[in-house]
Amino acid sequence: MKVAVVLGCAVALAATAVQARADDLTFRMGTYVWLPSVEGPLGLESDRPTPVVGDGNILDNLQFFGFGVAELSGNRFGALVDFAYVDIGFGHDVELPPQIPLEPDLSTKAMVGTVSAYYRVVDGENWDVDLTGGIRGFWLETDFTLSAPNTTLIDAGGDTNWIDGVIGARARGQYGRWGLTGQIDSGWGSDTSSWQGQALVEYDLSNRWRLMGGYRYLHLENDKRRVDVDLDLKGPLFGFTYRF
């Protein structure tokens, strides 16, 4: 099951999560750019060497990307969708033992999608606090080659996908045109886990357009059978949303 299936659940989640009249609903969506460094083992085949990414920066290796976010809210209930796709070629950021004259190349495609519902437990004058729950899906595909002079020693590829159940919390404050958002969540599956935290500063250009910028950290693990994935992704993000 691909991450696209996870995102397809967004409509159903929104329908059950938002208990409000249609004229009370607010829908906001937008896009952003996340530029994390990536570090950790990324092995998808147990009978092949596990490539280890050594704090490689996505901006230095990015080939293609797509990020999106959406929120449907009404009274105390709402639904959130977050989607990220990247195509990265790490090359020399793959760690090898010293003094080995080999040429590594690691190409990775990854999708991460989170769909969650929330309930507002604090509805204050300036600050709101929400409890969140949902699912997060992952899809990873790698192509790893290791070359010596005039020959290719290893040419291996693999892919995997999984889903974690996710619970978390979000707090947001609004002061005039400025807003602050902090969010943290944790996910678990069968031999898989993930957690992330992010902090954002937001600025309302108008009653519809909103700019945002901040920092996100995502950790993901998968120890299923042939898979050895234990990655940390951390870095700045910036983007905008539009309220319909």
PDB file of N, CA, C and O in Angstrom, residues 202-236:
ATOM      1  N   GLU A 202       4.229  32.378  11.902  1.00  0.00           N
ATOM      2  CA  GLU A 202       3.329  32.660  10.791  1.00  0.00           C
ATOM      3  C   GLU A 202       2.996  34.150  10.734  1.00  0.00           C
ATOM      4  O   GLU A 202       2.979  34.835  11.761  1.00  0.00           O
ATOM      5  N   TYR A 203       2.722  34.614   9.519  1.00  0.00           N
ATOM      6  CA  TYR A 203       2.344  36.019   9.340  1.00  0.00           C
ATOM      7  C   TYR A 203       1.201  36.088   8.336  1.00  0.00           C
ATOM      8  O   TYR A 203       1.306  35.574   7.219  1.00  0.00           O
ATOM      9  N   ASP A 204       0.092  36.716   8.726  1.00  0.00           N
ATOM     10  CA  ASP A 204      -1.070  36.847   7.860  1.00  0.00           C
ATOM     11  C   ASP A 204      -0.927  38.082   6.964  1.00  0.00           C
ATOM     12  O   ASP A 204      -1.014  39.220   7.439  1.00  0.00           O
ATOM     13  N   LEU A 205      -0.716  37.822   5.672  1.00  0.00           N
ATOM     14  CA  LEU A 205      -0.664  38.923   4.727  1.00  0.00           C
ATOM     15  C   LEU A 205      -2.036  39.562   4.544  1.00  0.00           C
ATOM     16  O   LEU A 205      -2.162  40.759   4.282  1.00  0.00           O
ATOM     17  N   SER A 206      -3.092  38.740   4.660  1.00  0.00           N
ATOM     18  CA  SER A 206      -4.470  39.194   4.554  1.00  0.00           C
ATOM     19  C   SER A 206      -5.317  38.185   5.309  1.00  0.00           C
ATOM     20  O   SER A 206      -4.790  37.300   5.988  1.00  0.00           O
ATOM     21  N   ASN A 207      -6.635  38.296   5.184  1.00  0.00           N
ATOM     22  CA  ASN A 207      -7.481  37.321   5.852  1.00  0.00           C
ATOM     23  C   ASN A 207      -7.495  35.979   5.129  1.00  0.00           C
ATOM     24  O   ASN A 207      -8.136  35.033   5.600  1.00  0.00           O
ATOM     25  N   ARG A 208      -6.787  35.868   3.993  1.00  0.00           N
ATOM     26  CA  ARG A 208      -6.725  34.607   3.247  1.00  0.00           C
ATOM     27  C   ARG A 208      -5.301  34.062   3.107  1.00  0.00           C
ATOM     28  O   ARG A 208      -5.087  32.859   3.200  1.00  0.00           O
ATOM     29  N   TRP A 209      -4.330  34.928   2.886  1.00  0.00           N
ATOM     30  CA  TRP A 209      -2.957  34.479   2.638  1.00  0.00           C
ATOM     31  C   TRP A 209      -2.141  34.506   3.926  1.00  0.00           C
ATOM     32  O   TRP A 209      -2.169  35.477   4.667  1.00  0.00           O
ATOM     33  N   ARG A 210      -1.389  33.423   4.158  1.00  0.00           N
ATOM     34  CA  ARG A 210      -0.551  33.318   5.356  1.00  0.00           C
ATOM     35  C   ARG A 210       0.820  32.768   4.979  1.00  0.00           C
ATOM     36  O   ARG A 210       0.944  31.738   4.308  1.00  0.00           O
ATOM     37  N   LEU A 211       1.865  33.461   5.412  1.00  0.00           N
ATOM     38  CA  LEU A 211       3.234  32.975   5.266  1.00  0.00           C
ATOM     39  C   LEU A 211       3.640  32.197   6.507  1.00  0.00           C
ATOM     40  O   LEU A 211       3.160  32.474   7.612  1.00  0.00           O
ATOM     41  N   MET A 212       4.546  31.224   6.339  1.00  0.00           N
ATOM     42  CA  MET A 212       5.021  30.460   7.490  1.00  0.00           C
ATOM     43  C   MET A 212       6.484  30.078   7.288  1.00  0.00           C
ATOM     44  O   MET A 212       6.957  29.893   6.167  1.00  0.00           O
ATOM     45  N   GLY A 213       7.186  29.976   8.409  1.00  0.00           N
ATOM     46  CA  GLY A 213       8.576  29.547   8.394  1.00  0.00           C
ATOM     47  C   GLY A 213       8.940  28.971   9.741  1.00  0.00           C
ATOM     48  O   GLY A 213       8.402  29.391  10.773  1.00  0.00           O
ATOM     49  N   GLY A 214       9.829  27.990   9.744  1.00  0.00           N
ATOM     50  CA  GLY A 214      10.191  27.389  11.017  1.00  0.00           C
ATOM     51  C   GLY A 214      11.162  26.240  10.850  1.00  0.00           C
ATOM     52  O   GLY A 214      11.991  26.222   9.925  1.00  0.00           O
ATOM     53  N   TYR A 215      11.036  25.235  11.730  1.00  0.00           N
ATOM     54  CA  TYR A 215      11.993  24.128  11.803  1.00  0.00           C
ATOM     55  C   TYR A 215      11.230  22.839  12.085  1.00  0.00           C
ATOM     56  O   TYR A 215      10.305  22.823  12.905  1.00  0.00           O
ATOM     57  N   ARG A 216      11.622  21.779  11.399  1.00  0.00           N
ATOM     58  CA  ARG A 216      10.977  20.465  11.609  1.00  0.00           C
ATOM     59  C   ARG A 216      12.034  19.391  11.820  1.00  0.00           C
ATOM     60  O   ARG A 216      13.082  19.397  11.166  1.00  0.00           O
ATOM     61  N   TYR A 217      11.717  18.461  12.717  1.00  0.00           N
ATOM     62  CA  TYR A 217      12.557  17.283  12.971  1.00  0.00           C
ATOM     63  C   TYR A 217      11.687  16.044  12.811  1.00  0.00           C
ATOM     64  O   TYR A 217      10.602  15.968  13.402  1.00  0.00           O
ATOM     65  N   LEU A 218      12.147  15.071  12.022  1.00  0.00           N
ATOM     66  CA  LEU A 218      11.434  13.816  11.834  1.00  0.00           C
ATOM     67  C   LEU A 218      12.395  12.654  11.997  1.00  0.00           C
ATOM     68  O   LEU A 218      13.461  12.622  11.377  1.00  0.00           O
ATOM     69  N   HIS A 219      11.998  11.701  12.851  1.00  0.00           N
ATOM     70  CA  HIS A 219      12.777  10.468  13.035  1.00  0.00           C
ATOM     71  C   HIS A 219      11.904   9.289  12.626  1.00  0.00           C
ATOM     72  O   HIS A 219      10.733   9.210  13.013  1.00  0.00           O
ATOM     73  N   LEU A 220      12.467   8.353  11.851  1.00  0.00           N
ATOM     74  CA  LEU A 220      11.707   7.180  11.432  1.00  0.00           C
ATOM     75  C   LEU A 220      12.578   5.934  11.495  1.00  0.00           C
ATOM     76  O   LEU A 220      13.773   5.978  11.197  1.00  0.00           O
ATOM     77  N   GLU A 221      11.953   4.832  11.931  1.00  0.00           N
ATOM     78  CA  GLU A 221      12.642   3.549  12.056  1.00  0.00           C
ATOM     79  C   GLU A 221      11.781   2.445  11.466  1.00  0.00           C
ATOM     80  O   GLU A 221      10.552   2.468  11.588  1.00  0.00           O
ATOM     81  N   ASN A 222      12.461   1.470  10.855  1.00  0.00           N
ATOM     82  CA  ASN A 222      11.804   0.277  10.344  1.00  0.00           C
ATOM     83  C   ASN A 222      12.777  -0.885  10.465  1.00  0.00           C
ATOM     84  O   ASN A 222      13.833  -0.881   9.819  1.00  0.00           O
ATOM     85  N   ASP A 223      12.435  -1.880  11.292  1.00  0.00           N
ATOM     86  CA  ASP A 223      13.284  -3.045  11.509  1.00  0.00           C
ATOM     87  C   ASP A 223      12.640  -4.329  10.994  1.00  0.00           C
ATOM     88  O   ASP A 223      12.976  -5.428  11.432  1.00  0.00           O
ATOM     89  N   LYS A 224      11.704  -4.199  10.080  1.00  0.00           N
ATOM     90  CA  LYS A 224      11.024  -5.377   9.554  1.00  0.00           C
ATOM     91  C   LYS A 224      11.950  -6.215   8.690  1.00  0.00           C
ATOM     92  O   LYS A 224      12.555  -5.713   7.754  1.00  0.00           O
ATOM     93  N   ARG A 225      12.092  -7.469   8.988  1.00  0.00           N
ATOM     94  CA  ARG A 225      12.752  -8.477   8.173  1.00  0.00           C
ATOM     95  C   ARG A 225      13.998  -7.943   7.460  1.00  0.00           C
ATOM     96  O   ARG A 225      15.037  -7.744   8.059  1.00  0.00           O
ATOM     97  N   ARG A 226      13.883  -7.658   6.160  1.00  0.00           N
ATOM     98  CA  ARG A 226      15.044  -7.286   5.342  1.00  0.00           C
ATOM     99  C   ARG A 226      15.397  -5.811   5.438  1.00  0.00           C
ATOM    100  O   ARG A 226      16.347  -5.350   4.822  1.00  0.00           O
ATOM    101  N   VAL A 227      14.617  -5.035   6.219  1.00  0.00           N
ATOM    102  CA  VAL A 227      14.759  -3.580   6.210  1.00  0.00           C
ATOM    103  C   VAL A 227      15.586  -3.109   7.410  1.00  0.00           C
ATOM    104  O   VAL A 227      15.434  -3.605   8.520  1.00  0.00           O
ATOM    105  N   ASP A 228      16.475  -2.152   7.152  1.00  0.00           N
ATOM    106  CA  ASP A 228      17.237  -1.490   8.215  1.00  0.00           C
ATOM    107  C   ASP A 228      17.229   0.006   7.941  1.00  0.00           C
ATOM    108  O   ASP A 228      18.118   0.536   7.272  1.00  0.00           O
ATOM    109  N   VAL A 229      16.203   0.685   8.440  1.00  0.00           N
ATOM    110  CA  VAL A 229      16.042   2.122   8.242  1.00  0.00           C
ATOM    111  C   VAL A 229      15.988   2.789   9.601  1.00  0.00           C
ATOM    112  O   VAL A 229      15.199   2.403  10.465  1.00  0.00           O
ATOM    113  N   ASP A 230      16.849   3.774   9.808  1.00  0.00           N
ATOM    114  CA  ASP A 230      16.887   4.522  11.071  1.00  0.00           C
ATOM    115  C   ASP A 230      17.390   5.929  10.740  1.00  0.00           C
ATOM    116  O   ASP A 230      18.570   6.237  10.889  1.00  0.00           O
ATOM    117  N   LEU A 231      16.476   6.785  10.281  1.00  0.00           N
ATOM    118  CA  LEU A 231      16.854   8.069   9.714  1.00  0.00           C
ATOM    119  C   LEU A 231      16.407   9.237  10.589  1.00  0.00           C
ATOM    120  O   LEU A 231      15.345   9.196  11.219  1.00  0.00           O
ATOM    121  N   ASP A 232      17.240  10.268  10.611  1.00  0.00           N
ATOM    122  CA  ASP A 232      16.901  11.551  11.217  1.00  0.00           C
ATOM    123  C   ASP A 232      16.901  12.611  10.124  1.00  0.00           C
ATOM    124  O   ASP A 232      17.892  12.760   9.400  1.00  0.00           O
ATOM    125  N   LEU A 233      15.796  13.343  10.018  1.00  0.00           N
ATOM    126  CA  LEU A 233      15.681  14.449   9.070  1.00  0.00           C
ATOM    127  C   LEU A 233      15.357  15.705   9.861  1.00  0.00           C
ATOM    128  O   LEU A 233      14.368  15.740  10.608  1.00  0.00           O
ATOM    129  N   LYS A 234      16.179  16.723   9.719  1.00  0.00           N
ATOM    130  CA  LYS A 234      15.982  17.949  10.499  1.00  0.00           C
ATOM    131  C   LYS A 234      16.460  19.147   9.702  1.00  0.00           C
ATOM    132  O   LYS A 234      17.504  19.104   9.054  1.00  0.00           O
ATOM    133  N   GLY A 235      15.632  20.228   9.747  1.00  0.00           N
ATOM    134  CA  GLY A 235      16.023  21.409   9.012  1.00  0.00           C
ATOM    135  C   GLY A 235      14.898  22.419   8.907  1.00  0.00           C
ATOM    136  O   GLY A 235      13.772  22.193   9.353  1.00  0.00           O
ATOM    137  N   PRO A 236      15.175  23.562   8.265  1.00  0.00           N
ATOM    138  CA  PRO A 236      14.195  24.642   8.159  1.00  0.00           C
ATOM    139  C   PRO A 236      13.141  24.355   7.102  1.00  0.00           C
ATOM    140  O   PRO A 236      13.366  23.583   6.166  1.00  0.00           O
TER     141      PRO A 236
END
